[in-house]
Amino acid sequence: MAKQNKLDDHPTVIQVRQRRDRDSARPAEPLDAAWLRQLCLDAGADDVGFVEIDRPEIVDQRADLGAALPGVRTLISFVVRMNRENIRTPARSVANLEFHHSGDHTNEVGRRVVAELEAMGVRALNPAMGFPMEMDKFPRKTWVVGHKPVAVAAGLGKMGIHRNVIHPKFGNFVLLGTVLIDAEISDQSRPIEFNPCLECKLCVTACPTGAIASDGHFDFSACYTHNYREFMGGFGDWVEQVADSRDAADYRSRMDDNETASLWQSLSFGANYKAAYCMSVCPAGEDVIGPWLDDRKSHLTDVVRPLQNKEETIYVVSGSDAEQHVARRFPHKRTKQVGQSLRASSIEGLVEGMPVVFQREQAEGLSAIYHFTFTGAESRQITVTIRDRELDIAEGHQGKPDLRITADARTWLRFLTKQSVLPWALLRGRIKLHGSPKLLRAFGRCFPS
């Protein structure tokens, strides 16, 4: 009781309680949507939408959002426009400067909104537009909020074939931000009724790695390996190149001088994207489409061809679909083989990541069912079916297998990262095969490392 009385007498406690008696700092709920929208626009956003936490479009994010801001009830989604010609130029230093400054502005918009709301007594939080992220969770889910599904739910656009959100007015030349708040809003947004994507397939034509297919398939691994070369996993691969080099001459045989300089630039000024050509060539959006409608040939000549014709290094995993695509489609571009940086550190991560690294062209002609039984540190049974260039993963053992693999979990992960060799594991019984070893080799071709 004495301790409580001492707290009651503290000047800060007295001041706060007196202020609460005079008025309530927190505004009445629900917050007025028109007022909140204007607050966001005044902070520098170019468009705004609101999504309640219980919306089915973001149900898979609800737990993570609640962990970031306990009690979160609404997401404020907003877009910030970028300067189009800066993104379209083959000079990637110009494009990356635009990405960096627009990204900083997007984060500042979110921070300003949070500051205004917090001053009024509304709890709010703004996760990063892009980076930094929660790298302690890498290579699995490192982001606090997936901005794209939130933006689509908020009526700020739809996903195009290139997996960028296309705003109906600004096109795909936008960056996305999200603010989490613990209040309800008077009027929620709804998705737009049409997709601004024109299905012109220019993104398919321009992508140097073949990551975007005309039938809608997306090869995440191809995009990640090249475009994000100087981020996360690519940086780790470079560190391993340094560690493996015997001396300076050996290092230079692995890394060209311009590659080392590019990495220095990313470390000094912010990691740089290698392409993002899919965004560069996209003509969708009311503010963007006019010149393309008037003269498609000029758009092809002035925007698309310079990116296609650019002589550059494309980073690929050996034996990947991307490596074959560059050789076939862009013979004037040089390919450089790098390590697969999407490496699983657990069986759970392995299962989650298989669809991401699956190479469907390498699976051409393969039709097989694989039963995996993992033992030891992680016990799990899965069925992997590869047929008609499609991958299916099911829990447990389903159907009649063409190959059964029983493996100690840690040994299998070491085998995948080339820290252990298959003959050694087979001799010691750490990995057991029941069926043709050729099917295991065929399986490996679908997931090149």
JSON list of N, CA, C and O in Angstrom, two decimals, residues 370-421:
[
{"chain": "A", "resi": 370, "resn": "TYR", "atom": "N", "xyz": [7.45, -39.05, -55.18]},
{"chain": "A", "resi": 370, "resn": "TYR", "atom": "CA", "xyz": [8.53, -39.26, -54.22]},
{"chain": "A", "resi": 370, "resn": "TYR", "atom": "C", "xyz": [7.95, -39.23, -52.81]},
{"chain": "A", "resi": 370, "resn": "TYR", "atom": "O", "xyz": [7.22, -38.30, -52.44]},
{"chain": "A", "resi": 371, "resn": "HIS", "atom": "N", "xyz": [8.27, -40.27, -52.03]},
{"chain": "A", "resi": 371, "resn": "HIS", "atom": "CA", "xyz": [7.92, -40.30, -50.62]},
{"chain": "A", "resi": 371, "resn": "HIS", "atom": "C", "xyz": [9.16, -39.98, -49.79]},
{"chain": "A", "resi": 371, "resn": "HIS", "atom": "O", "xyz": [10.16, -40.71, -49.86]},
{"chain": "A", "resi": 372, "resn": "PHE", "atom": "N", "xyz": [9.10, -38.91, -49.04]},
{"chain": "A", "resi": 372, "resn": "PHE", "atom": "CA", "xyz": [10.20, -38.53, -48.15]},
{"chain": "A", "resi": 372, "resn": "PHE", "atom": "C", "xyz": [9.82, -38.82, -46.70]},
{"chain": "A", "resi": 372, "resn": "PHE", "atom": "O", "xyz": [8.73, -38.45, -46.26]},
{"chain": "A", "resi": 373, "resn": "THR", "atom": "N", "xyz": [10.73, -39.46, -45.99]},
{"chain": "A", "resi": 373, "resn": "THR", "atom": "CA", "xyz": [10.58, -39.66, -44.55]},
{"chain": "A", "resi": 373, "resn": "THR", "atom": "C", "xyz": [11.81, -39.07, -43.88]},
{"chain": "A", "resi": 373, "resn": "THR", "atom": "O", "xyz": [12.93, -39.58, -44.05]},
{"chain": "A", "resi": 374, "resn": "PHE", "atom": "N", "xyz": [11.62, -38.00, -43.14]},
{"chain": "A", "resi": 374, "resn": "PHE", "atom": "CA", "xyz": [12.73, -37.36, -42.44]},
{"chain": "A", "resi": 374, "resn": "PHE", "atom": "C", "xyz": [12.70, -37.78, -40.98]},
{"chain": "A", "resi": 374, "resn": "PHE", "atom": "O", "xyz": [11.65, -37.83, -40.34]},
{"chain": "A", "resi": 375, "resn": "THR", "atom": "N", "xyz": [13.88, -38.09, -40.46]},
{"chain": "A", "resi": 375, "resn": "THR", "atom": "CA", "xyz": [14.00, -38.57, -39.09]},
{"chain": "A", "resi": 375, "resn": "THR", "atom": "C", "xyz": [15.01, -37.70, -38.34]},
{"chain": "A", "resi": 375, "resn": "THR", "atom": "O", "xyz": [15.63, -36.81, -38.92]},
{"chain": "A", "resi": 376, "resn": "GLY", "atom": "N", "xyz": [15.18, -37.99, -37.06]},
{"chain": "A", "resi": 376, "resn": "GLY", "atom": "CA", "xyz": [16.17, -37.27, -36.28]},
{"chain": "A", "resi": 376, "resn": "GLY", "atom": "C", "xyz": [15.65, -35.97, -35.72]},
{"chain": "A", "resi": 376, "resn": "GLY", "atom": "O", "xyz": [14.58, -35.93, -35.10]},
{"chain": "A", "resi": 377, "resn": "ALA", "atom": "N", "xyz": [16.39, -34.87, -35.97]},
{"chain": "A", "resi": 377, "resn": "ALA", "atom": "CA", "xyz": [16.05, -33.58, -35.38]},
{"chain": "A", "resi": 377, "resn": "ALA", "atom": "C", "xyz": [14.66, -33.10, -35.78]},
{"chain": "A", "resi": 377, "resn": "ALA", "atom": "O", "xyz": [13.99, -32.41, -35.00]},
{"chain": "A", "resi": 378, "resn": "GLU", "atom": "N", "xyz": [14.25, -33.41, -37.00]},
{"chain": "A", "resi": 378, "resn": "GLU", "atom": "CA", "xyz": [12.90, -33.05, -37.47]},
{"chain": "A", "resi": 378, "resn": "GLU", "atom": "C", "xyz": [12.28, -34.28, -38.12]},
{"chain": "A", "resi": 378, "resn": "GLU", "atom": "O", "xyz": [12.78, -34.77, -39.13]},
{"chain": "A", "resi": 379, "resn": "SER", "atom": "N", "xyz": [11.19, -34.75, -37.54]},
{"chain": "A", "resi": 379, "resn": "SER", "atom": "CA", "xyz": [10.49, -35.90, -38.11]},
{"chain": "A", "resi": 379, "resn": "SER", "atom": "C", "xyz": [9.32, -35.41, -38.95]},
{"chain": "A", "resi": 379, "resn": "SER", "atom": "O", "xyz": [8.47, -34.66, -38.45]},
{"chain": "A", "resi": 380, "resn": "ARG", "atom": "N", "xyz": [9.28, -35.86, -40.20]},
{"chain": "A", "resi": 380, "resn": "ARG", "atom": "CA", "xyz": [8.19, -35.42, -41.08]},
{"chain": "A", "resi": 380, "resn": "ARG", "atom": "C", "xyz": [8.12, -36.34, -42.28]},
{"chain": "A", "resi": 380, "resn": "ARG", "atom": "O", "xyz": [9.14, -36.84, -42.77]},
{"chain": "A", "resi": 381, "resn": "GLN", "atom": "N", "xyz": [6.90, -36.55, -42.76]},
{"chain": "A", "resi": 381, "resn": "GLN", "atom": "CA", "xyz": [6.68, -37.32, -43.97]},
{"chain": "A", "resi": 381, "resn": "GLN", "atom": "C", "xyz": [5.95, -36.44, -44.98]},
{"chain": "A", "resi": 381, "resn": "GLN", "atom": "O", "xyz": [4.95, -35.78, -44.64]},
{"chain": "A", "resi": 382, "resn": "ILE", "atom": "N", "xyz": [6.47, -36.40, -46.21]},
{"chain": "A", "resi": 382, "resn": "ILE", "atom": "CA", "xyz": [5.81, -35.64, -47.27]},
{"chain": "A", "resi": 382, "resn": "ILE", "atom": "C", "xyz": [5.83, -36.44, -48.57]},
{"chain": "A", "resi": 382, "resn": "ILE", "atom": "O", "xyz": [6.65, -37.35, -48.75]},
{"chain": "A", "resi": 383, "resn": "THR", "atom": "N", "xyz": [4.90, -36.10, -49.44]},
{"chain": "A", "resi": 383, "resn": "THR", "atom": "CA", "xyz": [4.85, -36.67, -50.78]},
{"chain": "A", "resi": 383, "resn": "THR", "atom": "C", "xyz": [5.07, -35.55, -51.78]},
{"chain": "A", "resi": 383, "resn": "THR", "atom": "O", "xyz": [4.37, -34.52, -51.73]},
{"chain": "A", "resi": 384, "resn": "VAL", "atom": "N", "xyz": [6.04, -35.73, -52.66]},
{"chain": "A", "resi": 384, "resn": "VAL", "atom": "CA", "xyz": [6.31, -34.76, -53.71]},
{"chain": "A", "resi": 384, "resn": "VAL", "atom": "C", "xyz": [5.99, -35.40, -55.05]},
{"chain": "A", "resi": 384, "resn": "VAL", "atom": "O", "xyz": [6.56, -36.45, -55.40]},
{"chain": "A", "resi": 385, "resn": "THR", "atom": "N", "xyz": [5.09, -34.78, -55.78]},
{"chain": "A", "resi": 385, "resn": "THR", "atom": "CA", "xyz": [4.71, -35.27, -57.10]},
{"chain": "A", "resi": 385, "resn": "THR", "atom": "C", "xyz": [5.13, -34.26, -58.15]},
{"chain": "A", "resi": 385, "resn": "THR", "atom": "O", "xyz": [4.81, -33.07, -58.03]},
{"chain": "A", "resi": 386, "resn": "ILE", "atom": "N", "xyz": [5.86, -34.72, -59.15]},
{"chain": "A", "resi": 386, "resn": "ILE", "atom": "CA", "xyz": [6.27, -33.87, -60.27]},
{"chain": "A", "resi": 386, "resn": "ILE", "atom": "C", "xyz": [5.69, -34.49, -61.53]},
{"chain": "A", "resi": 386, "resn": "ILE", "atom": "O", "xyz": [6.01, -35.63, -61.88]},
{"chain": "A", "resi": 387, "resn": "ARG", "atom": "N", "xyz": [4.82, -33.75, -62.19]},
{"chain": "A", "resi": 387, "resn": "ARG", "atom": "CA", "xyz": [4.16, -34.26, -63.40]},
{"chain": "A", "resi": 387, "resn": "ARG", "atom": "C", "xyz": [3.72, -33.09, -64.26]},
{"chain": "A", "resi": 387, "resn": "ARG", "atom": "O", "xyz": [3.21, -32.10, -63.75]},
{"chain": "A", "resi": 388, "resn": "ASP", "atom": "N", "xyz": [3.93, -33.19, -65.56]},
{"chain": "A", "resi": 388, "resn": "ASP", "atom": "CA", "xyz": [3.53, -32.15, -66.51]},
{"chain": "A", "resi": 388, "resn": "ASP", "atom": "C", "xyz": [4.13, -30.79, -66.11]},
{"chain": "A", "resi": 388, "resn": "ASP", "atom": "O", "xyz": [3.47, -29.76, -66.17]},
{"chain": "A", "resi": 389, "resn": "ARG", "atom": "N", "xyz": [5.39, -30.83, -65.68]},
{"chain": "A", "resi": 389, "resn": "ARG", "atom": "CA", "xyz": [6.13, -29.62, -65.29]},
{"chain": "A", "resi": 389, "resn": "ARG", "atom": "C", "xyz": [5.48, -28.90, -64.11]},
{"chain": "A", "resi": 389, "resn": "ARG", "atom": "O", "xyz": [5.70, -27.71, -63.90]},
{"chain": "A", "resi": 390, "resn": "GLU", "atom": "N", "xyz": [4.70, -29.62, -63.34]},
{"chain": "A", "resi": 390, "resn": "GLU", "atom": "CA", "xyz": [4.05, -29.04, -62.17]},
{"chain": "A", "resi": 390, "resn": "GLU", "atom": "C", "xyz": [4.52, -29.77, -60.91]},
{"chain": "A", "resi": 390, "resn": "GLU", "atom": "O", "xyz": [4.81, -30.96, -60.93]},
{"chain": "A", "resi": 391, "resn": "LEU", "atom": "N", "xyz": [4.59, -29.01, -59.81]},
{"chain": "A", "resi": 391, "resn": "LEU", "atom": "CA", "xyz": [5.03, -29.54, -58.52]},
{"chain": "A", "resi": 391, "resn": "LEU", "atom": "C", "xyz": [3.86, -29.56, -57.56]},
{"chain": "A", "resi": 391, "resn": "LEU", "atom": "O", "xyz": [3.11, -28.59, -57.44]},
{"chain": "A", "resi": 392, "resn": "ASP", "atom": "N", "xyz": [3.71, -30.68, -56.84]},
{"chain": "A", "resi": 392, "resn": "ASP", "atom": "CA", "xyz": [2.69, -30.77, -55.80]},
{"chain": "A", "resi": 392, "resn": "ASP", "atom": "C", "xyz": [3.33, -31.39, -54.55]},
{"chain": "A", "resi": 392, "resn": "ASP", "atom": "O", "xyz": [4.04, -32.39, -54.64]},
{"chain": "A", "resi": 393, "resn": "ILE", "atom": "N", "xyz": [3.08, -30.76, -53.41]},
{"chain": "A", "resi": 393, "resn": "ILE", "atom": "CA", "xyz": [3.62, -31.24, -52.15]},
{"chain": "A", "resi": 393, "resn": "ILE", "atom": "C", "xyz": [2.46, -31.52, -51.20]},
{"chain": "A", "resi": 393, "resn": "ILE", "atom": "O", "xyz": [1.60, -30.66, -51.00]},
{"chain": "A", "resi": 394, "resn": "ALA", "atom": "N", "xyz": [2.43, -32.72, -50.64]},
{"chain": "A", "resi": 394, "resn": "ALA", "atom": "CA", "xyz": [1.35, -33.11, -49.72]},
{"chain": "A", "resi": 394, "resn": "ALA", "atom": "C", "xyz": [1.95, -33.68, -48.44]},
{"chain": "A", "resi": 394, "resn": "ALA", "atom": "O", "xyz": [3.02, -34.31, -48.47]},
{"chain": "A", "resi": 395, "resn": "GLU", "atom": "N", "xyz": [1.27, -33.45, -47.34]},
{"chain": "A", "resi": 395, "resn": "GLU", "atom": "CA", "xyz": [1.70, -34.02, -46.08]},
{"chain": "A", "resi": 395, "resn": "GLU", "atom": "C", "xyz": [1.42, -35.52, -46.06]},
{"chain": "A", "resi": 395, "resn": "GLU", "atom": "O", "xyz": [0.43, -35.99, -46.63]},
{"chain": "A", "resi": 396, "resn": "GLY", "atom": "N", "xyz": [2.30, -36.26, -45.39]},
{"chain": "A", "resi": 396, "resn": "GLY", "atom": "CA", "xyz": [2.13, -37.70, -45.31]},
{"chain": "A", "resi": 396, "resn": "GLY", "atom": "C", "xyz": [2.52, -38.38, -46.61]},
{"chain": "A", "resi": 396, "resn": "GLY", "atom": "O", "xyz": [3.02, -37.75, -47.54]},
{"chain": "A", "resi": 397, "resn": "HIS", "atom": "N", "xyz": [2.30, -39.67, -46.67]},
{"chain": "A", "resi": 397, "resn": "HIS", "atom": "CA", "xyz": [2.61, -40.45, -47.86]},
{"chain": "A", "resi": 397, "resn": "HIS", "atom": "C", "xyz": [1.33, -40.74, -48.63]},
{"chain": "A", "resi": 397, "resn": "HIS", "atom": "O", "xyz": [0.43, -41.40, -48.12]},
{"chain": "A", "resi": 398, "resn": "GLN", "atom": "N", "xyz": [1.27, -40.20, -49.84]},
{"chain": "A", "resi": 398, "resn": "GLN", "atom": "CA", "xyz": [0.09, -40.32, -50.68]},
{"chain": "A", "resi": 398, "resn": "GLN", "atom": "C", "xyz": [0.45, -41.08, -51.96]},
{"chain": "A", "resi": 398, "resn": "GLN", "atom": "O", "xyz": [1.47, -40.80, -52.58]},
{"chain": "A", "resi": 399, "resn": "GLY", "atom": "N", "xyz": [-0.39, -42.02, -52.36]},
{"chain": "A", "resi": 399, "resn": "GLY", "atom": "CA", "xyz": [-0.18, -42.72, -53.62]},
{"chain": "A", "resi": 399, "resn": "GLY", "atom": "C", "xyz": [0.96, -43.71, -53.57]},
{"chain": "A", "resi": 399, "resn": "GLY", "atom": "O", "xyz": [1.63, -43.92, -52.55]},
{"chain": "A", "resi": 400, "resn": "LYS", "atom": "N", "xyz": [1.22, -44.36, -54.71]},
{"chain": "A", "resi": 400, "resn": "LYS", "atom": "CA", "xyz": [2.30, -45.33, -54.82]},
{"chain": "A", "resi": 400, "resn": "LYS", "atom": "C", "xyz": [3.57, -44.63, -55.28]},
{"chain": "A", "resi": 400, "resn": "LYS", "atom": "O", "xyz": [3.61, -44.05, -56.36]},
{"chain": "A", "resi": 401, "resn": "PRO", "atom": "N", "xyz": [4.64, -44.68, -54.49]},
{"chain": "A", "resi": 401, "resn": "PRO", "atom": "CA", "xyz": [5.85, -43.93, -54.84]},
{"chain": "A", "resi": 401, "resn": "PRO", "atom": "C", "xyz": [6.69, -44.61, -55.91]},
{"chain": "A", "resi": 401, "resn": "PRO", "atom": "O", "xyz": [6.75, -45.84, -56.00]},
{"chain": "A", "resi": 402, "resn": "ASP", "atom": "N", "xyz": [7.35, -43.79, -56.70]},
{"chain": "A", "resi": 402, "resn": "ASP", "atom": "CA", "xyz": [8.37, -44.30, -57.63]},
{"chain": "A", "resi": 402, "resn": "ASP", "atom": "C", "xyz": [9.73, -44.34, -56.94]},
{"chain": "A", "resi": 402, "resn": "ASP", "atom": "O", "xyz": [10.60, -45.11, -57.34]},
{"chain": "A", "resi": 403, "resn": "LEU", "atom": "N", "xyz": [9.89, -43.50, -55.93]},
{"chain": "A", "resi": 403, "resn": "LEU", "atom": "CA", "xyz": [11.14, -43.50, -55.16]},
{"chain": "A", "resi": 403, "resn": "LEU", "atom": "C", "xyz": [10.81, -43.12, -53.72]},
{"chain": "A", "resi": 403, "resn": "LEU", "atom": "O", "xyz": [10.09, -42.16, -53.46]},
{"chain": "A", "resi": 404, "resn": "ARG", "atom": "N", "xyz": [11.34, -43.93, -52.78]},
{"chain": "A", "resi": 404, "resn": "ARG", "atom": "CA", "xyz": [11.19, -43.63, -51.36]},
{"chain": "A", "resi": 404, "resn": "ARG", "atom": "C", "xyz": [12.55, -43.22, -50.80]},
{"chain": "A", "resi": 404, "resn": "ARG", "atom": "O", "xyz": [13.54, -43.92, -51.01]},
{"chain": "A", "resi": 405, "resn": "ILE", "atom": "N", "xyz": [12.59, -42.09, -50.12]},
{"chain": "A", "resi": 405, "resn": "ILE", "atom": "CA", "xyz": [13.82, -41.57, -49.52]},
{"chain": "A", "resi": 405, "resn": "ILE", "atom": "C", "xyz": [13.60, -41.44, -48.02]},
{"chain": "A", "resi": 405, "resn": "ILE", "atom": "O", "xyz": [12.68, -40.74, -47.58]},
{"chain": "A", "resi": 406, "resn": "THR", "atom": "N", "xyz": [14.42, -42.13, -47.24]},
{"chain": "A", "resi": 406, "resn": "THR", "atom": "CA", "xyz": [14.41, -41.97, -45.79]},
{"chain": "A", "resi": 406, "resn": "THR", "atom": "C", "xyz": [15.74, -41.33, -45.40]},
{"chain": "A", "resi": 406, "resn": "THR", "atom": "O", "xyz": [16.81, -41.84, -45.77]},
{"chain": "A", "resi": 407, "resn": "ALA", "atom": "N", "xyz": [15.67, -40.21, -44.72]},
{"chain": "A", "resi": 407, "resn": "ALA", "atom": "CA", "xyz": [16.90, -39.46, -44.46]},
{"chain": "A", "resi": 407, "resn": "ALA", "atom": "C", "xyz": [16.88, -38.81, -43.09]},
{"chain": "A", "resi": 407, "resn": "ALA", "atom": "O", "xyz": [15.84, -38.31, -42.65]},
{"chain": "A", "resi": 408, "resn": "ASP", "atom": "N", "xyz": [18.04, -38.83, -42.44]},
{"chain": "A", "resi": 408, "resn": "ASP", "atom": "CA", "xyz": [18.23, -38.03, -41.24]},
{"chain": "A", "resi": 408, "resn": "ASP", "atom": "C", "xyz": [18.14, -36.56, -41.66]},
{"chain": "A", "resi": 408, "resn": "ASP", "atom": "O", "xyz": [18.78, -36.14, -42.63]},
{"chain": "A", "resi": 409, "resn": "ALA", "atom": "N", "xyz": [17.33, -35.78, -40.96]},
{"chain": "A", "resi": 409, "resn": "ALA", "atom": "CA", "xyz": [17.04, -34.40, -41.38]},
{"chain": "A", "resi": 409, "resn": "ALA", "atom": "C", "xyz": [18.30, -33.57, -41.55]},
{"chain": "A", "resi": 409, "resn": "ALA", "atom": "O", "xyz": [18.49, -32.89, -42.57]},
{"chain": "A", "resi": 410, "resn": "ARG", "atom": "N", "xyz": [19.19, -33.61, -40.57]},
{"chain": "A", "resi": 410, "resn": "ARG", "atom": "CA", "xyz": [20.39, -32.79, -40.66]},
{"chain": "A", "resi": 410, "resn": "ARG", "atom": "C", "xyz": [21.30, -33.23, -41.80]},
{"chain": "A", "resi": 410, "resn": "ARG", "atom": "O", "xyz": [21.90, -32.41, -42.50]},
{"chain": "A", "resi": 411, "resn": "THR", "atom": "N", "xyz": [21.40, -34.54, -42.00]},
{"chain": "A", "resi": 411, "resn": "THR", "atom": "CA", "xyz": [22.24, -35.05, -43.08]},
{"chain": "A", "resi": 411, "resn": "THR", "atom": "C", "xyz": [21.69, -34.61, -44.43]},
{"chain": "A", "resi": 411, "resn": "THR", "atom": "O", "xyz": [22.45, -34.23, -45.34]},
{"chain": "A", "resi": 412, "resn": "TRP", "atom": "N", "xyz": [20.37, -34.65, -44.59]},
{"chain": "A", "resi": 412, "resn": "TRP", "atom": "CA", "xyz": [19.77, -34.26, -45.87]},
{"chain": "A", "resi": 412, "resn": "TRP", "atom": "C", "xyz": [20.01, -32.77, -46.15]},
{"chain": "A", "resi": 412, "resn": "TRP", "atom": "O", "xyz": [20.35, -32.40, -47.28]},
{"chain": "A", "resi": 413, "resn": "LEU", "atom": "N", "xyz": [19.90, -31.94, -45.14]},
{"chain": "A", "resi": 413, "resn": "LEU", "atom": "CA", "xyz": [20.15, -30.52, -45.34]},
{"chain": "A", "resi": 413, "resn": "LEU", "atom": "C", "xyz": [21.62, -30.27, -45.67]},
{"chain": "A", "resi": 413, "resn": "LEU", "atom": "O", "xyz": [21.93, -29.42, -46.52]},
{"chain": "A", "resi": 414, "resn": "ARG", "atom": "N", "xyz": [22.52, -31.01, -45.05]},
{"chain": "A", "resi": 414, "resn": "ARG", "atom": "CA", "xyz": [23.95, -30.87, -45.37]},
{"chain": "A", "resi": 414, "resn": "ARG", "atom": "C", "xyz": [24.23, -31.36, -46.78]},
{"chain": "A", "resi": 414, "resn": "ARG", "atom": "O", "xyz": [25.06, -30.78, -47.50]},
{"chain": "A", "resi": 415, "resn": "PHE", "atom": "N", "xyz": [23.53, -32.40, -47.21]},
{"chain": "A", "resi": 415, "resn": "PHE", "atom": "CA", "xyz": [23.68, -32.91, -48.57]},
{"chain": "A", "resi": 415, "resn": "PHE", "atom": "C", "xyz": [23.23, -31.86, -49.58]},
{"chain": "A", "resi": 415, "resn": "PHE", "atom": "O", "xyz": [23.90, -31.63, -50.60]},
{"chain": "A", "resi": 416, "resn": "LEU", "atom": "N", "xyz": [22.13, -31.18, -49.31]},
{"chain": "A", "resi": 416, "resn": "LEU", "atom": "CA", "xyz": [21.62, -30.18, -50.23]},
{"chain": "A", "resi": 416, "resn": "LEU", "atom": "C", "xyz": [22.55, -28.98, -50.36]},
{"chain": "A", "resi": 416, "resn": "LEU", "atom": "O", "xyz": [22.62, -28.34, -51.41]},
{"chain": "A", "resi": 417, "resn": "THR", "atom": "N", "xyz": [23.27, -28.66, -49.28]},
{"chain": "A", "resi": 417, "resn": "THR", "atom": "CA", "xyz": [24.19, -27.52, -49.32]},
{"chain": "A", "resi": 417, "resn": "THR", "atom": "C", "xyz": [25.62, -27.95, -49.60]},
{"chain": "A", "resi": 417, "resn": "THR", "atom": "O", "xyz": [26.56, -27.17, -49.40]},
{"chain": "A", "resi": 418, "resn": "LYS", "atom": "N", "xyz": [25.78, -29.20, -50.06]},
{"chain": "A", "resi": 418, "resn": "LYS", "atom": "CA", "xyz": [27.07, -29.74, -50.48]},
{"chain": "A", "resi": 418, "resn": "LYS", "atom": "C", "xyz": [28.09, -29.80, -49.34]},
{"chain": "A", "resi": 418, "resn": "LYS", "atom": "O", "xyz": [29.30, -29.78, -49.56]},
{"chain": "A", "resi": 419, "resn": "GLN", "atom": "N", "xyz": [27.59, -29.87, -48.10]},
{"chain": "A", "resi": 419, "resn": "GLN", "atom": "CA", "xyz": [28.49, -30.07, -46.96]},
{"chain": "A", "resi": 419, "resn": "GLN", "atom": "C", "xyz": [28.67, -31.56, -46.68]},
{"chain": "A", "resi": 419, "resn": "GLN", "atom": "O", "xyz": [29.51, -31.94, -45.86]},
{"chain": "A", "resi": 420, "resn": "SER", "atom": "N", "xyz": [27.86, -32.38, -47.34]},
{"chain": "A", "resi": 420, "resn": "SER", "atom": "CA", "xyz": [27.96, -33.83, -47.19]},
{"chain": "A", "resi": 420, "resn": "SER", "atom": "C", "xyz": [27.71, -34.44, -48.56]},
{"chain": "A", "resi": 420, "resn": "SER", "atom": "O", "xyz": [26.96, -33.89, -49.37]},
{"chain": "A", "resi": 421, "resn": "VAL", "atom": "N", "xyz": [28.35, -35.58, -48.84]},
{"chain": "A", "resi": 421, "resn": "VAL", "atom": "CA", "xyz": [28.19, -36.22, -50.14]},
{"chain": "A", "resi": 421, "resn": "VAL", "atom": "C", "xyz": [27.28, -37.43, -50.00]},
{"chain": "A", "resi": 421, "resn": "VAL", "atom": "O", "xyz": [27.25, -38.10, -48.95]}
]
